[in-house]
Amino acid sequence: MWYVIQTQTGDEEKLVKLIEKMIPKEQYEECFCMNRECVRKTEKGYEIFLRPLFPAYIFVVTDDPGRLFFELKRIPRLTKLLGDTKDTFFSVSREEEIFLKNVQNKDHVVKRSLVEVDTEGTIIKADGAVGVYLRHVIRQRLRKRYVCVEKEFLGEKRRIYLGIKLKEDGEAK
């Protein structure tokens, strides 16, 4: 099952590396931070960079969260396996896991979705994550190249920002 570990915003990748270094691989199947592609406009076009999809959260796949909890205590950074009591930990629900698997690639990156807009600027067609969750889009910023999707995640409605690209975008690497 997928479980969520909370850390300080900005330390997601560092914590993943620490867990991989300090906790035996037998304790978990996979540990990762989900990132999303973002862009900024430069003189050369659009520069692509990564940002955490869920700041301050990393994911770990394990069959024994209790044992992992004790292993996490060895890590010198502040971490918290999310749970409601001392011995019960929150796993990502089946629906949430499907959502996460639908939006990311094998490297745990949410790629930007190619979108097609009409003359009024409304998205009429999209591929990738935006295409799958187009009916959940609550805000779009075409000029900034992102949309905001509202989904239930970890027990509350969250705004999840997904990158987009328009057909006419020329892109720099």
PDB file of C-alpha atoms in Angstrom:
ATOM      1  CA  MET A   1       0.000   0.000   0.000  1.00  0.00           C
ATOM      2  CA  TRP A   2       0.990   3.613  -0.510  1.00  0.00           C
ATOM      3  CA  TYR A   3       1.593   5.696   2.622  1.00  0.00           C
ATOM      4  CA  VAL A   4       2.336   9.383   3.033  1.00  0.00           C
ATOM      5  CA  ILE A   5       5.277  10.867   4.921  1.00  0.00           C
ATOM      6  CA  GLN A   6       5.178  14.532   5.831  1.00  0.00           C
ATOM      7  CA  THR A   7       8.328  16.642   5.905  1.00  0.00           C
ATOM      8  CA  GLN A   8       9.304  20.280   5.551  1.00  0.00           C
ATOM      9  CA  THR A   9       8.452  21.977   2.263  1.00  0.00           C
ATOM     10  CA  GLY A  10      11.521  22.009   0.035  1.00  0.00           C
ATOM     11  CA  ASP A  11      13.128  18.955   1.673  1.00  0.00           C
ATOM     12  CA  GLU A  12      11.175  16.298  -0.208  1.00  0.00           C
ATOM     13  CA  GLU A  13      14.013  15.070  -2.450  1.00  0.00           C
ATOM     14  CA  LYS A  14      16.552  15.205   0.401  1.00  0.00           C
ATOM     15  CA  LEU A  15      14.306  13.035   2.568  1.00  0.00           C
ATOM     16  CA  VAL A  16      13.817  10.481  -0.225  1.00  0.00           C
ATOM     17  CA  LYS A  17      17.616  10.196  -0.559  1.00  0.00           C
ATOM     18  CA  LEU A  18      18.042   9.844   3.226  1.00  0.00           C
ATOM     19  CA  ILE A  19      15.421   7.108   3.413  1.00  0.00           C
ATOM     20  CA  GLU A  20      17.036   5.254   0.513  1.00  0.00           C
ATOM     21  CA  LYS A  21      20.420   5.544   2.249  1.00  0.00           C
ATOM     22  CA  MET A  22      19.426   4.776   5.863  1.00  0.00           C
ATOM     23  CA  ILE A  23      16.460   2.405   5.764  1.00  0.00           C
ATOM     24  CA  PRO A  24      16.918  -1.164   4.502  1.00  0.00           C
ATOM     25  CA  LYS A  25      15.200  -1.729   1.153  1.00  0.00           C
ATOM     26  CA  GLU A  26      13.366  -4.730   2.658  1.00  0.00           C
ATOM     27  CA  GLN A  27      11.251  -2.261   4.684  1.00  0.00           C
ATOM     28  CA  TYR A  28       9.660  -0.663   1.642  1.00  0.00           C
ATOM     29  CA  GLU A  29       9.116  -1.271  -2.037  1.00  0.00           C
ATOM     30  CA  GLU A  30       9.541   2.311  -3.247  1.00  0.00           C
ATOM     31  CA  CYS A  31       9.967   5.820  -1.835  1.00  0.00           C
ATOM     32  CA  PHE A  32       9.428   8.898  -3.990  1.00  0.00           C
ATOM     33  CA  CYS A  33       8.398  12.515  -4.302  1.00  0.00           C
ATOM     34  CA  MET A  34       5.965  13.367  -7.088  1.00  0.00           C
ATOM     35  CA  ASN A  35       6.983  16.334  -9.237  1.00  0.00           C
ATOM     36  CA  ARG A  36       5.184  18.289 -11.924  1.00  0.00           C
ATOM     37  CA  GLU A  37       6.585  19.979 -14.983  1.00  0.00           C
ATOM     38  CA  CYS A  38       6.342  23.762 -14.954  1.00  0.00           C
ATOM     39  CA  VAL A  39       7.500  26.380 -17.437  1.00  0.00           C
ATOM     40  CA  ARG A  40       8.718  29.928 -17.409  1.00  0.00           C
ATOM     41  CA  LYS A  41       9.068  32.136 -20.427  1.00  0.00           C
ATOM     42  CA  THR A  42      12.575  33.256 -21.383  1.00  0.00           C
ATOM     43  CA  GLU A  43      14.043  35.009 -24.412  1.00  0.00           C
ATOM     44  CA  LYS A  44      14.651  31.563 -25.951  1.00  0.00           C
ATOM     45  CA  GLY A  45      11.101  30.292 -25.433  1.00  0.00           C
ATOM     46  CA  TYR A  46       9.826  28.274 -22.505  1.00  0.00           C
ATOM     47  CA  GLU A  47      12.171  26.769 -19.925  1.00  0.00           C
ATOM     48  CA  ILE A  48      10.930  23.548 -18.282  1.00  0.00           C
ATOM     49  CA  PHE A  49      11.600  22.905 -14.570  1.00  0.00           C
ATOM     50  CA  LEU A  50      10.193  20.622 -11.851  1.00  0.00           C
ATOM     51  CA  ARG A  51       8.245  21.462  -8.683  1.00  0.00           C
ATOM     52  CA  PRO A  52       6.722  19.104  -6.114  1.00  0.00           C
ATOM     53  CA  LEU A  53       3.144  18.127  -6.953  1.00  0.00           C
ATOM     54  CA  PHE A  54       2.409  17.847  -3.212  1.00  0.00           C
ATOM     55  CA  PRO A  55       4.824  20.104  -1.307  1.00  0.00           C
ATOM     56  CA  ALA A  56       5.943  18.655   2.057  1.00  0.00           C
ATOM     57  CA  TYR A  57       4.769  15.104   1.201  1.00  0.00           C
ATOM     58  CA  ILE A  58       6.590  12.045  -0.047  1.00  0.00           C
ATOM     59  CA  PHE A  59       5.152   8.609  -0.735  1.00  0.00           C
ATOM     60  CA  VAL A  60       6.346   5.209   0.373  1.00  0.00           C
ATOM     61  CA  VAL A  61       5.054   1.842  -0.750  1.00  0.00           C
ATOM     62  CA  THR A  62       5.228  -0.745   2.056  1.00  0.00           C
ATOM     63  CA  ASP A  63       3.345  -3.706   3.479  1.00  0.00           C
ATOM     64  CA  ASP A  64       4.498  -2.981   7.045  1.00  0.00           C
ATOM     65  CA  PRO A  65       3.961   0.695   7.993  1.00  0.00           C
ATOM     66  CA  GLY A  66       4.447  -0.002  11.701  1.00  0.00           C
ATOM     67  CA  ARG A  67       7.942  -1.326  11.173  1.00  0.00           C
ATOM     68  CA  LEU A  68       8.736   1.510   8.766  1.00  0.00           C
ATOM     69  CA  PHE A  69       7.590   4.001  11.431  1.00  0.00           C
ATOM     70  CA  PHE A  70      10.299   2.770  13.810  1.00  0.00           C
ATOM     71  CA  GLU A  71      12.914   2.891  11.051  1.00  0.00           C
ATOM     72  CA  LEU A  72      11.931   6.514  10.282  1.00  0.00           C
ATOM     73  CA  LYS A  73      12.855   7.491  13.845  1.00  0.00           C
ATOM     74  CA  ARG A  74      16.514   6.899  12.891  1.00  0.00           C
ATOM     75  CA  ILE A  75      16.404   9.618  10.275  1.00  0.00           C
ATOM     76  CA  PRO A  76      17.774  12.882  11.693  1.00  0.00           C
ATOM     77  CA  ARG A  77      15.255  15.077   9.889  1.00  0.00           C
ATOM     78  CA  LEU A  78      11.749  15.801  11.058  1.00  0.00           C
ATOM     79  CA  THR A  79       9.465  13.252   9.415  1.00  0.00           C
ATOM     80  CA  LYS A  80       6.002  12.058  10.230  1.00  0.00           C
ATOM     81  CA  LEU A  81       4.196   9.059   8.794  1.00  0.00           C
ATOM     82  CA  LEU A  82       0.662  10.409   8.609  1.00  0.00           C
ATOM     83  CA  GLY A  83      -1.845   8.577  10.800  1.00  0.00           C
ATOM     84  CA  ASP A  84      -4.742   9.079  13.163  1.00  0.00           C
ATOM     85  CA  THR A  85      -3.412   7.136  16.156  1.00  0.00           C
ATOM     86  CA  LYS A  86      -0.129   5.753  17.395  1.00  0.00           C
ATOM     87  CA  ASP A  87      -0.495   2.432  15.558  1.00  0.00           C
ATOM     88  CA  THR A  88      -2.712   3.323  12.574  1.00  0.00           C
ATOM     89  CA  PHE A  89      -1.290   5.004   9.480  1.00  0.00           C
ATOM     90  CA  PHE A  90      -3.054   6.646   6.579  1.00  0.00           C
ATOM     91  CA  SER A  91      -2.714   4.811   3.365  1.00  0.00           C
ATOM     92  CA  VAL A  92      -3.613   6.424   0.100  1.00  0.00           C
ATOM     93  CA  SER A  93      -7.108   5.239  -0.836  1.00  0.00           C
ATOM     94  CA  ARG A  94      -7.597   3.067  -3.901  1.00  0.00           C
ATOM     95  CA  GLU A  95      -9.236   5.972  -5.774  1.00  0.00           C
ATOM     96  CA  GLU A  96      -6.372   8.321  -4.816  1.00  0.00           C
ATOM     97  CA  GLU A  97      -3.802   5.740  -5.888  1.00  0.00           C
ATOM     98  CA  ILE A  98      -5.543   5.429  -9.272  1.00  0.00           C
ATOM     99  CA  PHE A  99      -5.503   9.232  -9.605  1.00  0.00           C
ATOM    100  CA  LEU A 100      -1.778   9.376  -8.797  1.00  0.00           C
ATOM    101  CA  LYS A 101      -0.954   6.551 -11.200  1.00  0.00           C
ATOM    102  CA  ASN A 102      -3.005   8.233 -13.952  1.00  0.00           C
ATOM    103  CA  VAL A 103      -1.189  11.557 -13.740  1.00  0.00           C
ATOM    104  CA  GLN A 104       2.460  10.491 -13.325  1.00  0.00           C
ATOM    105  CA  ASN A 105       5.004   8.695 -15.461  1.00  0.00           C
ATOM    106  CA  LYS A 106       7.404   5.956 -14.293  1.00  0.00           C
ATOM    107  CA  ASP A 107       9.787   8.628 -12.926  1.00  0.00           C
ATOM    108  CA  HIS A 108       6.977  10.089 -10.773  1.00  0.00           C
ATOM    109  CA  VAL A 109       6.771  13.239 -12.890  1.00  0.00           C
ATOM    110  CA  VAL A 110       3.494  14.725 -14.028  1.00  0.00           C
ATOM    111  CA  LYS A 111       4.250  15.831 -17.579  1.00  0.00           C
ATOM    112  CA  ARG A 112       2.578  18.860 -19.065  1.00  0.00           C
ATOM    113  CA  SER A 113      -0.554  18.094 -21.046  1.00  0.00           C
ATOM    114  CA  LEU A 114      -1.059  19.276 -24.605  1.00  0.00           C
ATOM    115  CA  VAL A 115      -4.291  21.273 -24.734  1.00  0.00           C
ATOM    116  CA  GLU A 116      -6.404  22.714 -27.507  1.00  0.00           C
ATOM    117  CA  VAL A 117      -8.411  25.868 -26.844  1.00  0.00           C
ATOM    118  CA  ASP A 118     -11.235  27.584 -28.714  1.00  0.00           C
ATOM    119  CA  THR A 119     -11.298  31.265 -29.702  1.00  0.00           C
ATOM    120  CA  GLU A 120     -12.601  32.258 -26.234  1.00  0.00           C
ATOM    121  CA  GLY A 121      -9.668  30.491 -24.539  1.00  0.00           C
ATOM    122  CA  THR A 122     -11.682  27.561 -23.184  1.00  0.00           C
ATOM    123  CA  ILE A 123      -9.979  24.170 -23.198  1.00  0.00           C
ATOM    124  CA  ILE A 124     -11.886  21.940 -25.607  1.00  0.00           C
ATOM    125  CA  LYS A 125      -9.463  19.024 -25.812  1.00  0.00           C
ATOM    126  CA  ALA A 126      -6.512  17.845 -23.732  1.00  0.00           C
ATOM    127  CA  ASP A 127      -4.243  14.844 -23.421  1.00  0.00           C
ATOM    128  CA  GLY A 128      -2.357  13.509 -20.402  1.00  0.00           C
ATOM    129  CA  ALA A 129      -3.422  14.289 -16.835  1.00  0.00           C
ATOM    130  CA  VAL A 130      -5.501  17.308 -17.833  1.00  0.00           C
ATOM    131  CA  GLY A 131      -7.377  15.215 -20.393  1.00  0.00           C
ATOM    132  CA  VAL A 132      -8.199  12.556 -17.798  1.00  0.00           C
ATOM    133  CA  TYR A 133      -9.361  15.118 -15.211  1.00  0.00           C
ATOM    134  CA  LEU A 134     -10.667  17.896 -17.464  1.00  0.00           C
ATOM    135  CA  ARG A 135     -14.055  17.923 -15.714  1.00  0.00           C
ATOM    136  CA  HIS A 136     -12.261  18.653 -12.397  1.00  0.00           C
ATOM    137  CA  VAL A 137     -10.519  21.819 -13.695  1.00  0.00           C
ATOM    138  CA  ILE A 138     -11.616  24.777 -11.573  1.00  0.00           C
ATOM    139  CA  ARG A 139      -9.182  27.369 -12.936  1.00  0.00           C
ATOM    140  CA  GLN A 140      -7.034  27.762 -16.007  1.00  0.00           C
ATOM    141  CA  ARG A 141      -4.172  30.160 -16.620  1.00  0.00           C
ATOM    142  CA  LEU A 142      -3.239  29.709 -20.268  1.00  0.00           C
ATOM    143  CA  ARG A 143      -0.680  32.521 -20.225  1.00  0.00           C
ATOM    144  CA  LYS A 144       1.037  30.957 -17.184  1.00  0.00           C
ATOM    145  CA  ARG A 145       0.662  27.475 -18.731  1.00  0.00           C
ATOM    146  CA  TYR A 146      -1.175  25.661 -15.934  1.00  0.00           C
ATOM    147  CA  VAL A 147      -4.604  24.541 -14.785  1.00  0.00           C
ATOM    148  CA  CYS A 148      -5.871  23.897 -11.284  1.00  0.00           C
ATOM    149  CA  VAL A 149      -7.712  20.634 -10.624  1.00  0.00           C
ATOM    150  CA  GLU A 150      -9.714  20.105  -7.444  1.00  0.00           C
ATOM    151  CA  LYS A 151      -9.675  16.530  -6.117  1.00  0.00           C
ATOM    152  CA  GLU A 152     -10.262  14.781  -2.815  1.00  0.00           C
ATOM    153  CA  PHE A 153      -6.870  13.732  -1.478  1.00  0.00           C
ATOM    154  CA  LEU A 154      -5.841  12.597   2.022  1.00  0.00           C
ATOM    155  CA  GLY A 155      -9.269  13.314   3.413  1.00  0.00           C
ATOM    156  CA  GLU A 156      -9.766  16.827   2.098  1.00  0.00           C
ATOM    157  CA  LYS A 157     -10.351  18.706  -1.141  1.00  0.00           C
ATOM    158  CA  ARG A 158      -7.048  19.888  -2.541  1.00  0.00           C
ATOM    159  CA  ARG A 159      -6.050  22.090  -5.418  1.00  0.00           C
ATOM    160  CA  ILE A 160      -3.556  20.346  -7.646  1.00  0.00           C
ATOM    161  CA  TYR A 161      -1.720  22.377 -10.277  1.00  0.00           C
ATOM    162  CA  LEU A 162      -0.968  20.690 -13.603  1.00  0.00           C
ATOM    163  CA  GLY A 163       1.207  22.108 -16.366  1.00  0.00           C
ATOM    164  CA  ILE A 164      -0.080  22.562 -19.896  1.00  0.00           C
ATOM    165  CA  LYS A 165       1.381  23.304 -23.298  1.00  0.00           C
ATOM    166  CA  LEU A 166      -0.375  24.851 -26.241  1.00  0.00           C
ATOM    167  CA  LYS A 167       0.177  23.672 -29.791  1.00  0.00           C
ATOM    168  CA  GLU A 168       1.891  26.928 -30.749  1.00  0.00           C
ATOM    169  CA  ASP A 169       4.485  26.804 -27.922  1.00  0.00           C
ATOM    170  CA  GLY A 170       8.097  26.812 -29.062  1.00  0.00           C
ATOM    171  CA  GLU A 171      10.135  25.297 -26.251  1.00  0.00           C
ATOM    172  CA  ALA A 172      13.680  25.653 -25.013  1.00  0.00           C
ATOM    173  CA  LYS A 173      15.358  22.867 -23.076  1.00  0.00           C
TER     174      LYS A 173
END
